[in-house]
Amino acid sequence: MRTWAGVVAAAAAIAVSQLVAALLGVVESPVLAVAQLAVQLTPGGVAEPVIATVGRADKPIAIVVTLLAIVALGAVIGRWWPSVKANALVVVLIVLSAAAVVARPNTTVGGLLACAAGGLVLAGVLGLLIRTPSTHARPDAEDADGRRRFLRLSGLLALGAVVAGGLGEVLSARSARRADVERARSVLASAPGRVPAPAGTDLGIAVQPRWKTPNGEFYRIDTALTVPLIDPADWTLRIHGMVDRPMTLTYKDLVDRGLKDAWITMCCVSNPVGGDLISNTVFSGVPIADILKEVGVQADADCLFSTSDDGWTCGTPVSALTDGRDALLALEMDGVPLPIEHGFPVRQVVPGLYGYVSGTKWVVDWELTQFSKVSAYWTDRGWAEQGPIKTESRIDVPRSDVKAGRVPVAGVAWAPHRGIEGVEVRVDGGRWQEATLARVPSTDTWVQWSWDWDASEGDHVVEVRAIDKGGEPQTAVRAEPIPDGASGWHRISVSVS
Ligand SMILES: Nc1nc2c(c(=O)[nH]1)N[C@H]1C(S)=C(S)[C@@H](COP(=O)(O)O)O[C@H]1N2
Ligand SMILES: [Mo]
């Protein structure tokens, strides 16, 4: 009974804190702040396999685990109620959630009030429930009347919690804010597919992913449980640190400079061999090199340390931003303003570097500094400071078992900014055979390849490897994504009948 009372009290506390947060216009409620902090405190070695297995479900899972943890804590507090211990735990819960709120960027007093409200409701509901006869005077006695009263009361409270929580969701400052930002996004110039994919980039093989990834299929990786919602009119990028002329840019400043289009393949360092955390599209933005020239980067600054609106950080080598490659402060992808999930209003994209060291979404702050003085979100968690994308190749076709005879084998290969010179395929460890390559507009994108296989009946293993334009073959050495990206040949097993 006490445990149940604790559960109900915790549910009521969560609901009320959500409601208070919504009423006070808090964009990130205490529950979300706690979940986000838990994500941040998860060591890289744990995060990596979790992301690899659950993929995009990582965000709802983090929130559900947080809710369950709070409810479990409520159950413990209920068991101990009333006691000094139980009260102390309530205080601990308030302090911890308040700490989580404060630890997040954009903290408001409303968030702290929502924490306090949650704690008070927890204690209040327990006080109410556990004073009822069935749990107070003789908890084990068969006091049917008291029992019924307890159930009715806790049922009512549980219902109230659901209603309050639901109301909080409806009133949620977040959904209103999201609608505002979507509106702001929709009035910006937009021409989906404005830049068509260059001719010959697609081999046109059925079931193979297109060379240009549609925005809706572009892979997504970030630590944001709820995405930052930024009105472009409010967006600024503050540039400071080891520069001669610090400055702050607005969205309009970028638009006024004119946008450059560049086809860029982005890849996540967590992409396993054969994985799909890689996509290709045309980004439009202002060359980062131009902006760095304007602010005057000091000679001994080797790192652009960028911070997003949600506090995520990233260290990018200044050399990769100023060596002439199409490193962009991007406003658009595939002709439309960045989708909110992909960094609206402004993000970075740098050809040749994994996203964790280059692709800051919702970027708001640039500090020119030195790698020896800073450490970024993922380097803090065991990933390498430098993250050039490794040469890799993947087999996409065939996807299932095939009939004997002529079988198209096809996929993609990439060595962004070095470029792909050739792709080779072999069957059952035999001789490497040269695949045909599709065209590409630059060295910055992946390239489609295909090879015709005269398949004989039986079980076969097909393998692929790429050679970059420097003549360097893709390594056969298997490496896990941690610390600087997976390597090894992708192989598939095919049954031919
Ligand atoms: N603000 C922010 N930017 C971020 C991240 C993040 O967690 N937060 N993740 C990075 C990583 S690890 C990758 S691989 C790319 C992914 O970009 P996408 O989601 O648009 O594909 O974004 C990068 N930028
Ligand atoms: Mo990533």
PDB file of C-alpha atoms in Angstrom, residues 186-291:
ATOM      1  CA  SER A 186       7.994  28.183 -43.871  1.00  0.00           C
ATOM      2  CA  VAL A 187       8.153  31.850 -44.909  1.00  0.00           C
ATOM      3  CA  LEU A 188      11.835  31.616 -45.840  1.00  0.00           C
ATOM      4  CA  ALA A 189      12.802  31.192 -49.475  1.00  0.00           C
ATOM      5  CA  SER A 190      12.426  27.564 -50.368  1.00  0.00           C
ATOM      6  CA  ALA A 191      12.860  25.623 -53.613  1.00  0.00           C
ATOM      7  CA  PRO A 192      12.890  21.895 -52.957  1.00  0.00           C
ATOM      8  CA  GLY A 193      15.322  20.179 -55.306  1.00  0.00           C
ATOM      9  CA  ARG A 194      16.508  23.601 -56.606  1.00  0.00           C
ATOM     10  CA  VAL A 195      19.899  22.039 -57.319  1.00  0.00           C
ATOM     11  CA  PRO A 196      19.311  18.830 -59.293  1.00  0.00           C
ATOM     12  CA  ALA A 197      21.651  15.898 -58.760  1.00  0.00           C
ATOM     13  CA  PRO A 198      24.353  16.021 -61.454  1.00  0.00           C
ATOM     14  CA  ALA A 199      23.812  13.641 -64.380  1.00  0.00           C
ATOM     15  CA  GLY A 200      25.237  10.165 -64.045  1.00  0.00           C
ATOM     16  CA  THR A 201      25.493  10.110 -60.272  1.00  0.00           C
ATOM     17  CA  ASP A 202      22.751   7.471 -60.009  1.00  0.00           C
ATOM     18  CA  LEU A 203      23.298   4.055 -61.548  1.00  0.00           C
ATOM     19  CA  GLY A 204      19.550   3.545 -61.343  1.00  0.00           C
ATOM     20  CA  ILE A 205      19.704   0.081 -59.838  1.00  0.00           C
ATOM     21  CA  ALA A 206      16.430  -0.906 -58.182  1.00  0.00           C
ATOM     22  CA  VAL A 207      16.333  -0.973 -54.338  1.00  0.00           C
ATOM     23  CA  GLN A 208      19.678   0.813 -54.119  1.00  0.00           C
ATOM     24  CA  PRO A 209      19.455   4.039 -52.056  1.00  0.00           C
ATOM     25  CA  ARG A 210      19.515   7.114 -54.321  1.00  0.00           C
ATOM     26  CA  TRP A 211      22.764   9.058 -54.625  1.00  0.00           C
ATOM     27  CA  LYS A 212      20.966  12.127 -53.219  1.00  0.00           C
ATOM     28  CA  THR A 213      19.362  11.332 -49.893  1.00  0.00           C
ATOM     29  CA  PRO A 214      15.898  12.924 -49.523  1.00  0.00           C
ATOM     30  CA  ASN A 215      15.746  15.148 -46.424  1.00  0.00           C
ATOM     31  CA  GLY A 216      13.192  12.850 -44.786  1.00  0.00           C
ATOM     32  CA  GLU A 217      15.596   9.908 -45.058  1.00  0.00           C
ATOM     33  CA  PHE A 218      18.754  11.754 -44.067  1.00  0.00           C
ATOM     34  CA  TYR A 219      20.278  10.017 -41.049  1.00  0.00           C
ATOM     35  CA  ARG A 220      19.920  11.884 -37.781  1.00  0.00           C
ATOM     36  CA  ILE A 221      22.219  11.823 -34.775  1.00  0.00           C
ATOM     37  CA  ASP A 222      22.256  14.205 -31.830  1.00  0.00           C
ATOM     38  CA  THR A 223      22.067  14.284 -28.064  1.00  0.00           C
ATOM     39  CA  ALA A 224      19.018  16.555 -27.985  1.00  0.00           C
ATOM     40  CA  LEU A 225      16.005  14.845 -26.358  1.00  0.00           C
ATOM     41  CA  THR A 226      13.967  17.792 -27.530  1.00  0.00           C
ATOM     42  CA  VAL A 227      15.346  19.809 -30.404  1.00  0.00           C
ATOM     43  CA  PRO A 228      16.264  23.465 -29.930  1.00  0.00           C
ATOM     44  CA  LEU A 229      13.515  25.715 -31.325  1.00  0.00           C
ATOM     45  CA  ILE A 230      15.125  28.875 -32.652  1.00  0.00           C
ATOM     46  CA  ASP A 231      13.437  31.666 -34.569  1.00  0.00           C
ATOM     47  CA  PRO A 232      15.880  32.801 -37.281  1.00  0.00           C
ATOM     48  CA  ALA A 233      15.068  36.398 -36.309  1.00  0.00           C
ATOM     49  CA  ASP A 234      16.511  35.697 -32.857  1.00  0.00           C
ATOM     50  CA  TRP A 235      19.487  33.634 -34.026  1.00  0.00           C
ATOM     51  CA  THR A 236      23.001  34.990 -33.627  1.00  0.00           C
ATOM     52  CA  LEU A 237      26.452  33.477 -33.897  1.00  0.00           C
ATOM     53  CA  ARG A 238      28.954  35.018 -31.541  1.00  0.00           C
ATOM     54  CA  ILE A 239      32.545  34.705 -32.774  1.00  0.00           C
ATOM     55  CA  HIS A 240      35.270  35.345 -30.229  1.00  0.00           C
ATOM     56  CA  GLY A 241      38.507  34.024 -28.722  1.00  0.00           C
ATOM     57  CA  MET A 242      41.771  34.139 -30.669  1.00  0.00           C
ATOM     58  CA  VAL A 243      40.543  36.531 -33.344  1.00  0.00           C
ATOM     59  CA  ASP A 244      41.540  40.110 -34.235  1.00  0.00           C
ATOM     60  CA  ARG A 245      37.980  41.333 -34.810  1.00  0.00           C
ATOM     61  CA  PRO A 246      35.332  39.543 -32.732  1.00  0.00           C
ATOM     62  CA  MET A 247      31.854  39.786 -34.220  1.00  0.00           C
ATOM     63  CA  THR A 248      28.281  38.578 -33.986  1.00  0.00           C
ATOM     64  CA  LEU A 249      26.429  37.407 -37.087  1.00  0.00           C
ATOM     65  CA  THR A 250      22.674  37.333 -37.634  1.00  0.00           C
ATOM     66  CA  TYR A 251      20.686  35.101 -39.983  1.00  0.00           C
ATOM     67  CA  LYS A 252      20.147  38.083 -42.287  1.00  0.00           C
ATOM     68  CA  ASP A 253      23.901  38.741 -42.382  1.00  0.00           C
ATOM     69  CA  LEU A 254      24.346  35.243 -43.790  1.00  0.00           C
ATOM     70  CA  VAL A 255      21.490  35.516 -46.302  1.00  0.00           C
ATOM     71  CA  ASP A 256      22.874  38.877 -47.490  1.00  0.00           C
ATOM     72  CA  ARG A 257      26.258  37.316 -48.211  1.00  0.00           C
ATOM     73  CA  GLY A 258      24.662  34.925 -50.732  1.00  0.00           C
ATOM     74  CA  LEU A 259      24.690  31.169 -50.392  1.00  0.00           C
ATOM     75  CA  LYS A 260      27.033  28.679 -52.023  1.00  0.00           C
ATOM     76  CA  ASP A 261      25.769  25.193 -52.950  1.00  0.00           C
ATOM     77  CA  ALA A 262      27.915  22.131 -52.272  1.00  0.00           C
ATOM     78  CA  TRP A 263      27.217  18.411 -52.502  1.00  0.00           C
ATOM     79  CA  ILE A 264      28.496  16.877 -49.298  1.00  0.00           C
ATOM     80  CA  THR A 265      28.318  13.376 -47.864  1.00  0.00           C
ATOM     81  CA  MET A 266      27.942  13.449 -44.093  1.00  0.00           C
ATOM     82  CA  CYS A 267      28.905  10.420 -42.020  1.00  0.00           C
ATOM     83  CA  CYS A 268      28.627   9.601 -38.333  1.00  0.00           C
ATOM     84  CA  VAL A 269      31.652   8.207 -36.509  1.00  0.00           C
ATOM     85  CA  SER A 270      29.266   5.630 -35.008  1.00  0.00           C
ATOM     86  CA  ASN A 271      28.461   4.176 -38.420  1.00  0.00           C
ATOM     87  CA  PRO A 272      29.387   0.495 -38.314  1.00  0.00           C
ATOM     88  CA  VAL A 273      30.866  -1.282 -41.361  1.00  0.00           C
ATOM     89  CA  GLY A 274      27.910  -1.676 -43.749  1.00  0.00           C
ATOM     90  CA  GLY A 275      25.807   0.778 -41.717  1.00  0.00           C
ATOM     91  CA  ASP A 276      23.504   3.576 -42.830  1.00  0.00           C
ATOM     92  CA  LEU A 277      24.527   6.500 -40.622  1.00  0.00           C
ATOM     93  CA  ILE A 278      25.704   8.224 -43.789  1.00  0.00           C
ATOM     94  CA  SER A 279      23.794  10.419 -46.250  1.00  0.00           C
ATOM     95  CA  ASN A 280      24.449  12.738 -49.148  1.00  0.00           C
ATOM     96  CA  THR A 281      22.787  15.968 -50.219  1.00  0.00           C
ATOM     97  CA  VAL A 282      23.365  19.509 -51.408  1.00  0.00           C
ATOM     98  CA  PHE A 283      23.920  22.035 -48.613  1.00  0.00           C
ATOM     99  CA  SER A 284      23.715  25.781 -49.170  1.00  0.00           C
ATOM    100  CA  GLY A 285      25.511  28.223 -46.931  1.00  0.00           C
ATOM    101  CA  VAL A 286      28.256  30.733 -46.391  1.00  0.00           C
ATOM    102  CA  PRO A 287      31.839  29.455 -46.673  1.00  0.00           C
ATOM    103  CA  ILE A 288      33.284  29.265 -43.167  1.00  0.00           C
ATOM    104  CA  ALA A 289      36.696  30.310 -44.540  1.00  0.00           C
ATOM    105  CA  ASP A 290      35.268  33.705 -45.609  1.00  0.00           C
ATOM    106  CA  ILE A 291      33.963  34.403 -42.122  1.00  0.00           C
TER     107      ILE A 291
END
